[in-house]
Coordinates of C-alpha atoms and ligand atoms in Angstrom, one line a residue:
X1 CA -0.3 0.0 0.3
X2 CA 1.2 3.6 -0.3
X3 CA 2.2 5.8 2.0
X4 CA -0.6 8.9 1.3
X5 CA -3.5 9.1 3.2
X6 CA -6.4 8.3 2.5
X7 CA -8.6 11.4 2.0
X8 CA -11.2 11.7 5.2
X9 CA -14.6 10.7 3.6
X10 CA -17.9 9.8 4.1
X11 CA -18.4 5.8 2.7
X12 CA -22.0 5.4 1.6
X13 CA -23.2 1.9 1.2
X14 CA -26.2 0.8 -0.9
X15 CA -26.7 -2.8 0.1
X16 CA -25.8 -2.4 3.6
X17 CA -28.2 -5.2 4.8
X18 CA -27.0 -7.4 1.5
X19 CA -23.6 -10.5 2.4
X20 CA -20.9 -8.2 0.8
X21 CA -21.5 -6.0 3.6
X22 CA -21.5 -8.2 6.1
X23 CA -18.8 -10.7 4.3
X24 CA -16.1 -8.6 2.7
X25 CA -17.1 -4.5 3.6
X26 CA -17.2 -3.9 6.6
X27 CA -14.4 -6.2 7.8
X28 CA -12.6 -4.6 5.4
X29 CA -13.0 -1.3 6.9
X30 CA -12.2 -2.9 10.5
X31 CA -8.8 -3.9 8.2
X32 CA -7.7 -1.1 7.4
X33 CA -8.8 0.6 11.1
X34 CA -6.5 -1.6 12.5
X35 CA -3.4 -0.9 9.9
X36 CA -3.8 2.4 10.3
X37 CA -4.8 3.3 6.7
X38 CA -8.2 4.6 7.4
X39 CA -8.2 8.2 7.5
X40 CA -9.0 9.3 10.6
X41 CA -12.2 11.1 9.8
X42 CA -14.8 9.4 8.7
X43 CA -17.7 7.9 8.5
X44 CA -20.2 4.9 6.6
X45 CA -23.3 5.3 6.3
X46 CA -25.1 2.1 5.5
X47 CA -28.3 1.9 2.7
X48 CA -30.8 -0.7 2.6
X49 CA -34.8 -1.7 2.7
X50 CA -35.0 -2.4 5.8
X51 CA -36.5 -0.8 8.5
X52 CA -33.4 0.3 11.4
X53 CA -32.4 2.6 13.7
X54 CA -28.5 4.0 13.7
X55 CA -28.2 1.7 17.1
X56 CA -29.7 -1.4 15.2
X57 CA -27.0 -1.2 12.7
X58 CA -24.6 -1.2 15.1
X59 CA -24.8 -3.7 17.2
X60 CA -25.7 -5.1 13.9
X61 CA -22.2 -4.8 12.2
X62 CA -20.6 -4.7 15.4
X63 CA -21.5 -8.8 15.5
X64 CA -21.1 -9.5 12.0
X65 CA -17.2 -7.8 11.9
X66 CA -16.6 -10.4 14.5
X67 CA -18.5 -13.4 12.9
X68 CA -15.6 -12.6 10.0
X69 CA -12.5 -11.8 11.4
X70 CA -12.8 -15.0 13.7
X71 CA -11.6 -13.0 17.4
X72 CA -13.0 -10.3 19.0
X73 CA -12.5 -7.1 18.4
X74 CA -10.0 -4.7 19.6
X75 CA -12.5 -2.7 21.1
X76 CA -10.6 1.0 20.8
X77 CA -10.7 0.9 16.9
X78 CA -13.6 -1.1 16.7
X79 CA -15.9 1.6 18.7
X80 CA -14.1 4.3 16.7
X81 CA -15.6 2.6 13.8
X82 CA -18.9 1.6 15.5
X83 CA -19.0 5.6 16.3
X84 CA -19.7 6.2 13.1
X85 CA -21.5 4.4 11.6
X86 CA -25.3 5.7 10.2
X87 CA -28.1 3.5 8.9
X88 CA -31.3 5.0 5.6
X89 CA -34.3 2.3 4.9
X90 CA -35.9 3.2 2.1
X91 CA -36.2 2.1 -1.4
X92 CA -33.4 2.7 -3.8
X93 CA -35.9 3.8 -7.0
X94 CA -37.3 6.5 -4.7
X95 CA -36.0 10.0 -4.9
X96 CA -37.1 10.8 -0.7
X97 CA -34.5 8.2 0.6
X98 CA -31.5 10.1 -1.4
X99 CA -33.6 12.9 0.2
X100 CA -33.0 11.3 4.0
X101 CA -29.8 10.5 2.2
X102 CA -28.8 13.8 2.2
X103 CA -29.2 14.4 5.8
X104 CA -28.2 11.9 7.5
X105 CA -24.3 13.1 5.0
X106 CA -25.0 16.5 7.1
X107 CA -25.6 14.9 10.1
X108 CA -22.4 13.3 10.1
X109 CA -20.4 15.7 8.0
X110 CA -21.0 17.8 11.6
X111 CA -20.4 15.7 14.0
X112 CA -17.4 14.4 13.1
X113 CA -15.3 17.5 10.8
X114 CA -15.5 16.0 7.9
X115 CA -16.0 17.3 4.1
X116 CA -17.8 16.7 1.3
X117 CA -16.6 13.7 -0.1
X118 CA -18.6 10.5 -0.9
X119 CA -17.7 7.4 -2.0
X120 CA -21.4 5.8 -3.1
X121 CA -20.8 1.9 -2.8
X122 CA -22.8 0.1 -4.2
X123 CA -22.9 -3.8 -3.4
X124 CA -27.0 -4.0 -4.9
X125 CA -28.0 -6.7 -7.9
X126 CA -27.4 -5.6 -10.3
X127 CA -30.1 -4.1 -12.3
X128 CA -29.5 -1.5 -9.6
X129 CA -26.0 0.1 -10.5
X130 CA -28.1 2.4 -12.7
X131 CA -30.7 3.6 -11.1
X132 CA -29.2 4.2 -8.2
X133 CA -26.6 6.2 -10.5
X134 CA -29.3 8.1 -11.8
X135 CA -31.3 8.6 -8.6
X136 CA -28.0 10.3 -6.9
X137 CA -27.0 12.0 -9.9
X138 CA -31.0 13.8 -9.7
X139 CA -30.3 14.6 -6.4
X140 CA -27.6 17.1 -6.8
X141 CA -25.0 13.9 -4.9
X142 CA -22.8 12.8 -8.4
X143 CA -21.7 17.2 -8.6
X144 CA -18.4 17.4 -7.0
X145 CA -19.0 21.8 -6.5
X146 CA -17.4 21.0 -2.5
X147 CA -16.2 18.2 -2.9
X148 CA -15.5 14.6 -4.8
X149 CA -17.5 12.5 -5.4
X150 CA -16.7 9.0 -6.4
X151 CA -18.8 5.6 -7.7
X152 CA -17.7 2.2 -6.5
X153 CA -19.5 -0.4 -8.0
X154 CA -19.9 -4.3 -8.2
X155 CA -19.2 -6.9 -11.1
X156 CA -21.0 -7.5 -13.2
X157 CA -20.3 -3.9 -15.8
X158 CA -23.8 -5.7 -18.2
X159 CA -24.3 -9.1 -19.1
X160 CA -23.6 -8.0 -22.9
X161 CA -21.2 -5.5 -24.7
X162 CA -25.3 -3.7 -25.4
X163 CA -26.6 -4.1 -22.0
X164 CA -22.4 -2.7 -20.8
X165 CA -22.3 0.2 -23.2
X166 CA -25.9 1.1 -21.9
X167 CA -25.5 0.6 -18.9
X168 CA -22.1 3.3 -19.2
X169 CA -24.8 6.0 -20.9
X170 CA -27.3 6.1 -17.7
X171 CA -24.1 6.9 -16.2
X172 CA -22.4 8.9 -17.7
X173 CA -25.3 10.8 -17.7
X174 CA -24.9 12.2 -14.6
X175 CA -20.6 11.1 -13.7
X176 CA -18.1 11.1 -15.1
X177 CA -15.1 8.2 -16.3
X178 CA -13.0 9.3 -13.7
X179 CA -15.9 9.3 -10.9
X180 CA -16.8 5.7 -11.4
X181 CA -15.0 2.9 -10.5
X182 CA -16.0 -0.7 -12.1
X183 CA -14.6 -3.4 -9.1
X184 CA -13.1 -6.0 -10.0
X185 CA -12.0 -8.1 -6.6
X186 CA -9.4 -10.3 -7.8
X187 CA -7.6 -6.9 -8.9
X188 CA -7.5 -6.4 -4.5
X189 CA -5.7 -9.9 -4.6
X190 CA -1.6 -9.2 -3.2
X191 CA -0.9 -12.3 -5.3
X192 CA -2.4 -10.3 -8.6
X193 CA -0.9 -6.9 -7.9
X194 CA 2.3 -9.3 -7.5
X195 CA 2.1 -10.1 -11.0
X196 CA 3.3 -6.7 -12.5
X197 CA 6.5 -6.4 -9.5
X198 CA 7.2 -9.8 -11.0
X199 CA 7.6 -8.5 -13.8
X200 CA 9.1 -6.0 -13.3
X201 CA 10.9 -4.8 -11.0
X202 CA 12.7 -7.9 -11.9
X203 CA 15.7 -8.1 -14.3
X204 CA 15.8 -11.9 -15.5
X205 CA 12.0 -12.2 -16.2
X206 CA 10.8 -9.9 -18.8
X207 CA 14.0 -11.0 -21.6
X208 CA 12.3 -14.5 -21.5
X209 CA 9.0 -13.6 -20.6
X210 CA 7.7 -14.1 -24.8
X211 CA 7.2 -15.9 -28.0
X212 CA 10.7 -17.4 -28.0
X213 CA 10.6 -19.0 -25.2
X214 CA 7.1 -19.6 -23.2
X215 CA 5.5 -22.0 -24.9
X216 CA 2.2 -21.5 -23.4
X217 CA -0.4 -20.0 -20.7
X218 CA -2.1 -21.9 -18.8
X219 CA -5.0 -20.2 -16.1
X220 CA -7.6 -22.4 -14.1
X221 CA -9.5 -20.5 -11.3
X222 CA -11.0 -24.1 -9.8
X223 CA -13.5 -23.8 -7.4
X224 CA -14.6 -26.6 -4.4
X225 CA -18.4 -24.7 -4.3
X226 CA -21.0 -25.2 -6.4
X227 CA -23.6 -22.2 -6.4
X228 CA -24.1 -21.8 -3.0
X229 CA -26.9 -19.6 -2.5
X230 CA -27.2 -17.8 -5.5
X231 CA -29.0 -19.6 -8.0
X232 CA -30.7 -16.7 -9.3
X233 CA -27.4 -14.9 -10.1
X234 CA -26.1 -17.6 -11.4
X235 CA -27.7 -19.3 -13.7
X236 CA -28.4 -16.2 -15.6
X237 CA -24.9 -15.2 -15.7
X238 CA -22.7 -18.5 -16.5
X239 CA -19.5 -19.0 -14.9
X240 CA -18.5 -16.9 -19.3
X241 CA -19.4 -14.3 -17.5
X242 CA -19.2 -14.3 -13.5
X243 CA -15.1 -15.5 -14.1
X244 CA -14.3 -15.6 -17.3
X245 CA -15.0 -12.2 -18.6
X246 CA -13.0 -9.7 -15.9
X247 CA -11.3 -11.5 -13.4
X248 CA -9.7 -13.9 -16.0
X249 CA -9.3 -11.6 -18.0
X250 CA -8.3 -9.3 -16.1
X251 CA -5.3 -12.2 -15.0
X252 CA -4.2 -12.3 -18.6
X253 CA -3.7 -8.3 -19.0
X254 CA -1.5 -8.6 -15.9
X255 CA 0.7 -11.6 -17.2
X256 CA 0.6 -10.4 -21.3
X257 CA 1.2 -6.5 -20.6
X258 CA 4.1 -5.3 -21.8
X259 CA 5.8 -3.1 -19.1
X260 CA 4.2 0.4 -18.8
X261 CA 5.6 4.3 -18.6
X262 CA 4.6 4.6 -15.4
X263 CA 3.0 3.2 -12.5
X264 CA -0.2 6.3 -13.3
X265 CA -3.9 4.2 -13.7
X266 CA -3.7 4.9 -17.1
X267 CA -0.2 3.9 -18.2
X268 CA -1.1 1.1 -16.2
X269 CA -4.9 0.5 -18.4
X270 CA -3.9 1.8 -21.4
X271 CA -1.0 -1.1 -21.8
X272 CA -4.3 -4.0 -20.4
X273 CA -6.5 -2.6 -22.7
X274 CA -4.5 -3.0 -25.6
X275 CA -4.1 -7.3 -24.6
X276 CA -8.0 -7.3 -24.8
X277 CA -8.0 -6.2 -28.4
X278 CA -5.0 -8.4 -29.4
X279 CA -6.9 -11.2 -29.0
X280 CA -8.1 -11.7 -32.2
X281 CA -12.1 -13.0 -32.1
X282 CA -14.0 -16.2 -32.4
X283 CA -15.6 -17.5 -35.0
X284 CA -18.5 -20.3 -34.5
X285 CA -15.4 -22.8 -35.6
X286 CA -13.3 -21.6 -33.0
X287 CA -16.1 -21.9 -30.4
X288 CA -17.1 -25.4 -30.9
X289 CA -13.1 -26.6 -31.7
X290 CA -11.4 -24.3 -28.7
X291 CA -14.1 -23.6 -25.4
X292 CA -15.4 -26.0 -23.7
X293 CA -18.6 -25.5 -21.2
X294 CA -19.4 -28.2 -19.2
X295 CA -21.8 -28.5 -16.3
X296 CA -21.7 -30.0 -12.4
X297 CA -23.5 -33.2 -12.3
X298 CA -26.5 -32.4 -10.0
X299 CA -25.9 -28.4 -11.1
X300 CA -30.1 -28.2 -11.9
X301 CA -31.4 -29.8 -9.0
X302 CA -29.9 -26.6 -7.4
X303 CA -32.1 -23.8 -6.2
X304 CA -33.5 -21.4 -8.6
X305 CA -31.9 -22.6 -11.3
X306 CA -34.0 -23.3 -13.9
X307 CA -34.8 -27.1 -14.6
X308 CA -33.1 -27.4 -18.2
X309 CA -31.1 -25.1 -17.6
X310 CA -27.5 -25.5 -20.2
X311 CA -26.0 -22.8 -17.7
X312 CA -22.4 -23.8 -17.7
X313 CA -20.6 -24.2 -14.5
X314 CA -17.4 -25.2 -15.9
X315 CA -15.3 -23.2 -19.3
X316 CA -12.2 -23.9 -21.3
X317 CA -11.4 -22.0 -23.9
X318 CA -6.9 -21.3 -25.2
X319 CA -7.1 -18.0 -26.8
X320 CA -4.1 -15.8 -28.5
X321 CA -3.1 -12.3 -28.3
X322 CA -1.8 -11.2 -31.5
X323 CA 0.8 -9.8 -31.3
X324 CA 4.8 -8.7 -31.5
X325 CA 5.9 -10.4 -27.8
X326 CA 2.6 -13.4 -27.9
X327 CA 2.1 -14.2 -31.7
X328 CA 1.5 -18.0 -31.7
X329 CA 1.5 -18.7 -28.2
X330 CA -1.3 -19.7 -26.8
X331 CA -3.2 -18.9 -23.4
X332 CA -5.5 -21.9 -22.2
X333 CA -7.9 -20.6 -19.0
X334 CA -10.3 -23.1 -17.5
X335 CA -12.4 -22.1 -14.5
X336 CA -14.9 -24.0 -12.5
X337 CA -17.7 -24.5 -9.7
X338 CA -17.3 -28.5 -7.9
X339 CA -13.9 -28.9 -9.1
X340 CA -11.6 -31.1 -7.0
X341 CA -9.6 -28.1 -5.3
X342 CA -10.1 -24.7 -4.7
X343 CA -7.2 -23.0 -6.7
X344 CA -6.0 -20.4 -8.9
X345 CA -3.2 -20.1 -10.3
X346 CA -0.9 -19.2 -13.6
X347 CA 1.6 -21.8 -15.0
X348 CA 4.0 -19.9 -17.6
X349 CA 5.5 -23.3 -19.4
X350 CA 8.7 -22.4 -20.9
X351 CA 9.4 -24.8 -24.3
X352 CA 11.5 -27.7 -23.0
X353 CA 15.4 -27.6 -23.7
X354 CA 17.2 -29.7 -26.4
X355 CA 17.0 -33.5 -26.2
X356 CA 19.9 -33.8 -28.4
X357 CA 22.5 -34.3 -25.4
X358 CA 20.5 -36.7 -23.4
X359 CA 20.3 -39.7 -26.1
X360 CA 22.7 -41.4 -25.3
X361 CA 21.2 -41.6 -20.7
X362 CA 18.4 -42.8 -19.6
X363 CA 17.0 -40.0 -19.7
X364 CA 14.0 -40.5 -21.8
X365 CA 12.5 -37.3 -21.7
X366 CA 13.0 -33.5 -20.7
X367 CA 10.0 -31.3 -19.1
X368 CA 9.7 -28.0 -19.7
X369 CA 10.4 -25.7 -16.6
X370 CA 6.9 -24.3 -15.1
X371 CA 7.3 -20.5 -13.5
X372 CA 3.7 -20.9 -11.4
X373 CA 2.6 -18.5 -9.8
X374 CA 0.2 -19.3 -7.4
X375 CA -2.8 -16.6 -6.5
X376 CA -4.4 -18.7 -4.1
X377 CA -4.8 -20.1 -1.8
X378 CA -1.6 -20.9 -1.1
X379 CA 0.1 -18.0 -2.2
X380 CA 3.6 -18.1 -3.5
X381 CA 5.8 -18.8 -6.7
X382 CA 7.5 -21.4 -8.3
X383 CA 9.5 -22.2 -10.7
X384 CA 10.6 -26.4 -11.7
X385 CA 14.0 -27.5 -13.3
X386 CA 16.4 -30.2 -13.6
X387 CA 19.4 -31.1 -11.4
X388 CA 20.8 -33.9 -11.5
X389 CA 19.8 -37.4 -9.5
X390 CA 22.7 -38.2 -6.8
X391 CA 24.8 -40.8 -8.5
X392 CA 26.6 -42.8 -11.2
X393 CA 24.2 -41.8 -13.3
X394 CA 22.7 -39.4 -15.7
X395 CA 19.7 -39.7 -14.1
X396 CA 17.7 -36.5 -13.5
X397 CA 14.5 -34.8 -11.0
X398 CA 12.4 -32.3 -11.5
X399 CA 13.2 -30.2 -8.2
X400 CA 11.2 -26.8 -7.6
X401 CA 12.6 -23.4 -6.0
X402 CA 9.6 -21.9 -4.0
X403 CA 8.4 -18.8 -2.6
X404 CA 5.5 -18.9 -0.4
X405 CA 3.8 -15.3 1.5
X406 CA 3.1 -17.2 4.2
X407 CA 6.6 -17.7 5.6
X408 CA 8.5 -14.8 3.9
X409 CA 6.1 -11.7 5.0
X410 CA 4.2 -12.7 7.4
X411 CA 0.8 -10.7 6.6
X412 CA -2.6 -10.3 9.0
X413 CA -5.3 -12.0 7.0
X414 CA -8.0 -9.4 4.2
X415 CA -10.8 -9.9 2.4
X416 CA -9.0 -8.5 0.1
X417 CA -11.0 -5.6 -0.1
X418 CA -9.0 -3.2 1.8
X419 CA -6.2 -2.4 -0.9
X420 CA -9.2 -1.2 -3.0
X421 CA -11.4 0.7 -0.7
X422 CA -8.1 2.2 0.4
X423 CA -7.4 3.1 -3.3
X424 CA -11.0 4.9 -4.1
X425 CA -10.2 7.1 -1.1
X426 CA -6.7 8.2 -2.6
X427 CA -8.2 8.7 -5.9
X428 CA -6.3 6.0 -8.0
X429 CA -8.5 4.1 -10.7
X430 CA -5.7 1.9 -11.3
X431 CA -7.0 -1.3 -9.6
X432 CA -10.5 -0.7 -11.3
X433 CA -11.5 -0.8 -14.7
X434 CA -12.2 1.6 -17.6
X435 CA -15.0 1.3 -20.0
X436 CA -12.8 0.7 -22.7
X437 CA -11.3 -2.4 -20.8
X438 CA -14.9 -4.1 -19.7
X439 CA -15.5 -3.3 -23.4
X440 CA -13.2 -5.1 -24.7
X441 CA -13.6 -8.2 -22.9
X442 CA -16.8 -8.2 -23.8
X443 CA -16.1 -8.2 -27.2
X444 CA -14.4 -11.1 -26.2
X445 CA -17.0 -12.8 -24.8
X446 CA -19.8 -11.9 -26.9
X447 CA -19.5 -14.1 -30.0
X448 CA -18.7 -17.2 -27.6
X449 CA -22.1 -16.1 -25.9
X450 CA -24.3 -15.8 -29.3
X451 CA -23.5 -18.4 -30.3
X452 CA -23.9 -20.9 -27.0
X453 CA -26.9 -19.0 -27.6
X454 CA -28.1 -20.7 -30.7
X455 CA -26.8 -23.9 -30.4
X456 CA -28.6 -26.6 -28.9
X457 CA -26.4 -29.0 -27.4
X458 CA -25.9 -29.4 -24.2
X459 CA -22.9 -28.5 -21.8
X460 CA -20.7 -31.5 -21.3
X461 CA -21.7 -33.5 -17.7
X462 CA -18.5 -33.9 -14.9
X463 CA -18.6 -34.7 -12.3
X464 CA -18.6 -32.7 -8.2
X465 CA -14.4 -33.6 -7.6
X466 CA -13.5 -33.8 -10.8
X467 CA -11.1 -31.3 -13.5
X468 CA -14.7 -30.5 -15.6
X469 CA -15.4 -32.8 -18.5
X470 CA -13.2 -34.9 -20.3
X471 CA -13.0 -32.5 -23.5
X472 CA -11.0 -30.1 -21.1
X473 CA -8.7 -32.3 -21.4
X474 CA -8.7 -33.4 -25.1
X475 CA -8.7 -29.3 -25.3
X476 CA -4.8 -29.4 -24.3
X477 CA -3.9 -32.8 -25.5
X478 CA -4.9 -32.2 -29.1
X479 CA -2.1 -29.4 -28.9
X480 CA 0.4 -31.9 -27.6
X481 CA -0.1 -30.7 -23.9
X482 CA -1.3 -31.4 -21.0
X483 CA -2.9 -29.3 -18.0
X484 CA -0.5 -29.2 -14.5
X485 CA -3.3 -30.9 -12.5
Ligands
BG6_1 C1 -17.1 -13.4 -7.7 C2 -18.3 -14.5 -7.8 O1 -16.6 -12.6 -7.9 O2 -16.0 -14.8 -7.2 C3 -18.0 -16.1 -7.3 O3 -18.9 -14.4 -8.1 C4 -16.7 -16.9 -7.6 O4 -19.2 -16.5 -8.4 C5 -15.7 -15.0 -6.6 O5 -17.4 -17.7 -6.6 C6 -14.7 -16.4 -6.1 O6 -13.7 -14.6 -5.9 P1 -13.2 -15.6 -4.5 O7 -11.9 -14.6 -4.1 O8 -13.0 -17.0 -3.7 O9 -11.5 -16.5 -5.7

């Protein structure tokens, strides 16, 4: 985190009674207080439909943060936060709610000597993003006359390119792009941010980070859990929209981007978006050959899932980044629910060394060197290479050098939202999606969604606890490769 300070401000959470507020946002605010990154002058206003007064909200949040932290709260730190918690009830579609909100904002400002800097967090269902944005603008709460106004929007930003553009237009009526923070919680993960440090703060990787040395890249976002209670959302979204279009594409841009000219938000985002623009559009034949969609057995029996649903809970795909650095290097992406284990990993497979020298030895083949970025869990980085086994014969073993975050940095547990909230309070948009990035992501995914919509075939069924349907293995086998696990 930066040594700069977050501005004093009021965070307004729309959807304060929801899961995200309870599990992530309030715990993140508490963790920021613990690490000394919360500005001393701040307040939080929760907004939701249920009727509740400030003290009930405070008690509820105390309980929920304690549960999320799984340990007793630091009394002084928590009471500093609790004294600054407020609650406003109402329907997000009702303009009167925003009038009441203005009054509570004024009360909080006066009570805590705060400037009119407001950070609005839309932790609402996606169909309310535009509605809340419009009402905020109508109430004059988007105008930056007397302080900054920023809007954090949860995903998904649209469900295809058209709807994303329509939502953006709705927001842009009252806001400027510099006020809109489209969140992707993957970018808040330390290990994701570390991809840039690994690539650009070390002299040894950059020279080999290209098509001359890299054979292919594998990216996996595997989840052990199913869809839980999110059937309504998930059945309409599917894995492609839920994970690939945002989280996985962000990982891919960080791996494939050119060095930015600085770490300023737009310099970084300019380079990231170029990666997405370099992905050639997928034809119908590509979709049939290089995209696998799967569904776990039992998905259709989950709550709020349509009986004959063809929604994919698994996707595997082969993409190219057709630019000077990466031409001809496949990027294999796979994600799924109810897989063998929870693991997010990026495996950079380097080209094999020539075998010639080992022809007359017992060595049968040379495995490629693999640089493995373990995003979660067991966060770290490892490099595998060959070493000679001790003894008179020329036998090789594959060994690994391993770096573990936990062992080295002994970092405090975090929700991943701390950095993102802190950056938004500082006005740093680097880790947030710019609109052209959102569009570029949809541009890749849209042809696929269209092809699937016209394709009557069923997704391949896979067993819970497996690595997805066999078709995903074949995708790599056809290219003479295999998934790392
Ligand atoms: C969310 C998706 O964005 O990311 C969920 O909507 C998914 O379906 C979650 O489970 C995964 O996040 P994490 O941080 O647990 O990898």
